[in-house]
PDB file of C-alpha atoms in Angstrom:
ATOM      1  CA  MET Z   1    -157.805  47.660  10.799  1.00 50.00           C
ATOM      2  CA  ASP Z   2    -158.076  44.683  13.082  1.00 52.00           C
ATOM      3  CA  THR Z   3    -161.229  44.714  15.199  1.00 59.00           C
ATOM      4  CA  SER Z   4    -160.979  41.232  16.682  1.00 57.00           C
ATOM      5  CA  TYR Z   5    -161.166  40.764  20.434  1.00 57.00           C
ATOM      6  CA  PRO Z   6    -159.284  40.411  22.735  1.00 59.00           C
ATOM      7  CA  ARG Z   7    -156.765  42.918  21.543  1.00 57.00           C
ATOM      8  CA  GLU Z   8    -153.172  42.505  22.534  1.00 59.00           C
ATOM      9  CA  ASP Z   9    -150.559  45.175  22.613  1.00 56.00           C
ATOM     10  CA  PRO Z  10    -147.803  44.251  20.115  1.00 53.00           C
ATOM     11  CA  ARG Z  11    -145.223  46.061  22.283  1.00 54.00           C
ATOM     12  CA  ALA Z  12    -146.067  43.795  25.218  1.00 54.00           C
ATOM     13  CA  LEU Z  13    -144.867  40.718  23.301  1.00 53.00           C
ATOM     14  CA  SER Z  14    -141.416  42.145  22.656  1.00 51.00           C
ATOM     15  CA  SER Z  15    -140.899  43.275  26.254  1.00 49.00           C
ATOM     16  CA  ARG Z  16    -141.435  39.784  27.758  1.00 51.00           C
ATOM     17  CA  LYS Z  17    -138.474  37.744  28.921  1.00 52.00           C
ATOM     18  CA  VAL Z  18    -137.779  34.657  26.886  1.00 52.00           C
ATOM     19  CA  ASP Z  19    -137.785  31.465  28.952  1.00 55.00           C
ATOM     20  CA  ASP Z  20    -135.274  28.754  28.230  1.00 56.00           C
ATOM     21  CA  ALA Z  21    -137.915  26.060  28.723  1.00 60.00           C
ATOM     22  CA  ALA Z  22    -139.834  24.859  25.670  1.00 71.00           C
ATOM     23  CA  HIS Z  23    -143.590  25.201  25.727  1.00 71.00           C
ATOM     24  CA  THR Z  24    -146.012  22.890  23.985  1.00 75.00           C
ATOM     25  CA  ALA Z  25    -149.537  23.917  23.036  1.00 68.00           C
ATOM     26  CA  ILE Z  26    -152.117  21.258  22.295  1.00 64.00           C
ATOM     27  CA  SER Z  27    -155.305  22.108  20.489  1.00 59.00           C
ATOM     28  CA  MET Z  28    -158.113  20.126  22.126  1.00 58.00           C
ATOM     29  CA  GLY Z  29    -160.611  20.671  19.364  1.00 55.00           C
ATOM     30  CA  THR Z  30    -161.328  22.873  16.464  1.00 55.00           C
ATOM     31  CA  ARG Z  31    -164.064  25.411  16.789  1.00 68.00           C
ATOM     32  CA  GLY Z  32    -166.535  25.565  13.983  1.00 76.00           C
ATOM     33  CA  PRO Z  33    -167.542  28.755  12.279  1.00 86.00           C
ATOM     34  CA  ILE Z  34    -169.166  31.425  14.383  1.00 89.00           C
ATOM     35  CA  PRO Z  35    -172.945  30.875  14.306  1.00 90.00           C
ATOM     36  CA  ARG Z  36    -175.038  33.435  12.481  1.00 91.00           C
ATOM     37  CA  ASP Z  37    -177.902  35.130  14.267  1.00 91.00           C
ATOM     38  CA  HIS Z  38    -179.705  36.671  11.229  1.00 93.00           C
ATOM     39  CA  LEU Z  39    -180.574  39.746  13.303  1.00 94.00           C
ATOM     40  CA  LEU Z  40    -180.845  42.236  10.433  1.00 94.00           C
ATOM     41  CA  TRP Z  41    -183.100  39.922   8.413  1.00 94.00           C
ATOM     42  CA  SER Z  42    -185.268  39.434  11.506  1.00 94.00           C
ATOM     43  CA  VAL Z  43    -185.560  43.172  12.071  1.00 94.00           C
ATOM     44  CA  PHE Z  44    -186.787  43.686   8.506  1.00 93.00           C
ATOM     45  CA  SER Z  45    -189.200  40.765   8.834  1.00 91.00           C
ATOM     46  CA  THR Z  46    -190.567  42.305  12.019  1.00 91.00           C
ATOM     47  CA  ILE Z  47    -190.922  45.780  10.514  1.00 91.00           C
ATOM     48  CA  TYR Z  48    -192.850  44.372   7.553  1.00 86.00           C
ATOM     49  CA  LEU Z  49    -195.544  43.097   9.971  1.00 77.00           C
ATOM     50  CA  ASN Z  50    -196.412  39.809   8.328  1.00 78.00           C
ATOM     51  CA  LEU Z  51    -199.250  37.567   9.388  1.00 76.00           C
ATOM     52  CA  CYS Z  52    -198.863  35.406  12.532  1.00 83.00           C
ATOM     53  CA  CYS Z  53    -195.970  37.592  13.815  1.00 88.00           C
ATOM     54  CA  LEU Z  54    -193.364  35.265  12.315  1.00 91.00           C
ATOM     55  CA  GLY Z  55    -190.949  38.185  11.972  1.00 91.00           C
ATOM     56  CA  PHE Z  56    -191.252  38.908  15.690  1.00 94.00           C
ATOM     57  CA  LEU Z  57    -190.556  35.249  16.535  1.00 94.00           C
ATOM     58  CA  ALA Z  58    -187.501  35.385  14.273  1.00 95.00           C
ATOM     59  CA  LEU Z  59    -186.343  38.548  16.043  1.00 95.00           C
ATOM     60  CA  VAL Z  60    -186.715  36.907  19.471  1.00 96.00           C
ATOM     61  CA  HIS Z  61    -184.647  33.900  18.396  1.00 97.00           C
ATOM     62  CA  SER Z  62    -182.053  36.148  16.740  1.00 97.00           C
ATOM     63  CA  VAL Z  63    -181.573  38.110  19.958  1.00 96.00           C
ATOM     64  CA  LYS Z  64    -181.307  34.864  21.927  1.00 96.00           C
ATOM     65  CA  ALA Z  65    -178.712  33.598  19.429  1.00 96.00           C
ATOM     66  CA  ARG Z  66    -176.699  36.786  19.814  1.00 95.00           C
ATOM     67  CA  ASP Z  67    -176.895  36.558  23.619  1.00 96.00           C
ATOM     68  CA  GLN Z  68    -175.728  32.948  23.597  1.00 95.00           C
ATOM     69  CA  LYS Z  69    -172.902  33.808  21.199  1.00 94.00           C
ATOM     70  CA  ILE Z  70    -171.719  36.591  23.508  1.00 93.00           C
ATOM     71  CA  ALA Z  71    -172.003  34.252  26.517  1.00 94.00           C
ATOM     72  CA  GLY Z  72    -169.828  31.700  24.725  1.00 91.00           C
ATOM     73  CA  ASP Z  73    -172.394  28.914  24.269  1.00 93.00           C
ATOM     74  CA  LEU Z  74    -171.924  28.435  20.530  1.00 93.00           C
ATOM     75  CA  GLU Z  75    -174.109  25.332  20.247  1.00 94.00           C
ATOM     76  CA  ALA Z  76    -177.142  27.088  21.747  1.00 95.00           C
ATOM     77  CA  ALA Z  77    -176.391  30.122  19.561  1.00 95.00           C
ATOM     78  CA  ARG Z  78    -176.322  27.854  16.506  1.00 96.00           C
ATOM     79  CA  GLN Z  79    -179.701  26.339  17.431  1.00 96.00           C
ATOM     80  CA  TYR Z  80    -181.350  29.708  18.062  1.00 97.00           C
ATOM     81  CA  GLY Z  81    -179.831  31.068  14.839  1.00 96.00           C
ATOM     82  CA  SER Z  82    -181.204  28.103  12.912  1.00 96.00           C
ATOM     83  CA  LYS Z  83    -184.690  28.687  14.355  1.00 96.00           C
ATOM     84  CA  ALA Z  84    -184.457  32.384  13.498  1.00 96.00           C
ATOM     85  CA  LYS Z  85    -183.491  31.494   9.939  1.00 96.00           C
ATOM     86  CA  CYS Z  86    -186.470  29.114   9.625  1.00 96.00           C
ATOM     87  CA  TYR Z  87    -188.877  31.746  10.961  1.00 95.00           C
ATOM     88  CA  ASN Z  88    -187.431  34.324   8.571  1.00 95.00           C
ATOM     89  CA  ILE Z  89    -187.883  31.972   5.610  1.00 94.00           C
ATOM     90  CA  LEU Z  90    -191.467  31.236   6.670  1.00 93.00           C
ATOM     91  CA  ALA Z  91    -192.156  34.955   7.094  1.00 93.00           C
ATOM     92  CA  ALA Z  92    -190.722  35.709   3.655  1.00 92.00           C
ATOM     93  CA  MET Z  93    -192.750  32.952   2.021  1.00 92.00           C
ATOM     94  CA  TRP Z  94    -195.911  33.988   3.891  1.00 90.00           C
ATOM     95  CA  THR Z  95    -195.306  37.553   2.707  1.00 89.00           C
ATOM     96  CA  LEU Z  96    -194.438  36.824  -0.936  1.00 90.00           C
ATOM     97  CA  VAL Z  97    -196.570  33.848  -1.989  1.00 92.00           C
ATOM     98  CA  PRO Z  98    -200.140  35.161  -1.374  1.00 91.00           C
ATOM     99  CA  PRO Z  99    -199.658  38.404  -3.361  1.00 91.00           C
ATOM    100  CA  LEU Z 100    -198.074  36.431  -6.201  1.00 94.00           C
ATOM    101  CA  LEU Z 101    -200.985  33.990  -6.202  1.00 96.00           C
ATOM    102  CA  LEU Z 102    -203.432  36.890  -6.166  1.00 96.00           C
ATOM    103  CA  LEU Z 103    -201.616  38.523  -9.073  1.00 96.00           C
ATOM    104  CA  GLY Z 104    -201.759  35.248 -11.023  1.00 96.00           C
ATOM    105  CA  LEU Z 105    -205.490  34.937 -10.355  1.00 96.00           C
ATOM    106  CA  VAL Z 106    -206.135  38.516 -11.458  1.00 96.00           C
ATOM    107  CA  VAL Z 107    -204.157  38.052 -14.684  1.00 95.00           C
ATOM    108  CA  THR Z 108    -205.819  34.750 -15.589  1.00 95.00           C
ATOM    109  CA  GLY Z 109    -209.234  36.191 -14.676  1.00 93.00           C
ATOM    110  CA  ALA Z 110    -208.631  39.233 -16.869  1.00 92.00           C
ATOM    111  CA  LEU Z 111    -207.565  37.016 -19.777  1.00 92.00           C
ATOM    112  CA  HIS Z 112    -210.627  34.837 -19.343  1.00 92.00           C
ATOM    113  CA  LEU Z 113    -212.968  37.852 -19.154  1.00 89.00           C
ATOM    114  CA  SER Z 114    -211.417  39.405 -22.259  1.00 87.00           C
ATOM    115  CA  ARG Z 115    -211.998  36.165 -24.163  1.00 86.00           C
ATOM    116  CA  LEU Z 116    -215.608  36.053 -22.924  1.00 85.00           C
ATOM    117  CA  ALA Z 117    -216.123  39.690 -23.920  1.00 82.00           C
ATOM    118  CA  LYS Z 118    -214.796  39.014 -27.403  1.00 80.00           C
ATOM    119  CA  ASP Z 119    -217.060  35.963 -27.816  1.00 76.00           C
ATOM    120  CA  SER Z 120    -220.121  37.823 -26.508  1.00 77.00           C
ATOM    121  CA  ALA Z 121    -219.420  40.769 -28.815  1.00 71.00           C
ATOM    122  CA  ALA Z 122    -219.385  38.360 -31.743  1.00 68.00           C
ATOM    123  CA  PHE Z 123    -222.707  36.918 -30.538  1.00 69.00           C
ATOM    124  CA  PHE Z 124    -224.405  40.297 -30.361  1.00 71.00           C
ATOM    125  CA  THR Z 125    -223.181  41.359 -33.803  1.00 73.00           C
ATOM    126  CA  THR Z 126    -224.647  38.257 -35.483  1.00 70.00           C
ATOM    127  CA  LYS Z 127    -227.571  39.121 -37.762  1.00 72.00           C
ATOM    128  CA  PHE Z 128    -230.435  36.678 -37.859  1.00 70.00           C
ATOM    129  CA  ASP Z 129    -232.815  36.308 -40.765  1.00 72.00           C
ATOM    130  CA  ASP Z 130    -236.495  35.483 -40.501  1.00 69.00           C
ATOM    131  CA  GLU Z 131    -235.752  32.063 -41.939  1.00 71.00           C
ATOM    132  CA  ASP Z 132    -233.635  31.188 -38.892  1.00 63.00           C
ATOM    133  CA  TYR Z 133    -236.748  31.207 -36.659  1.00 70.00           C
ATOM    134  CA  ASN Z 134    -238.747  28.679 -38.736  1.00 64.00           C
TER     135      ASN Z 134
END
């Protein structure tokens, strides 16, 4: 199913009269790929409620990118989409890195405490003789 716009009626092409004159079409420039607005990623970043509202900033720029894309200004849409992508990456890093660092600190702290507990248990099980105090 073709969902591209504008849609043309295929019957309308066959019903047109064919002109005897030759027509030439010149392409003035190639359009680049359609800019991405990263709207879904921005919505999830906003819902997650990360620190400094980076997800909300990404959502604002995603909506602006979509508006500019609909209006036909692809360069502005590309810039807003790029900013939205940067904010989404920052929001993801700000969301993922601190818990991972905290997990690493907890694990290394637990390992260190277990080693200290083992060493202190060995200290308290040591038997001293009276000769050791002279």
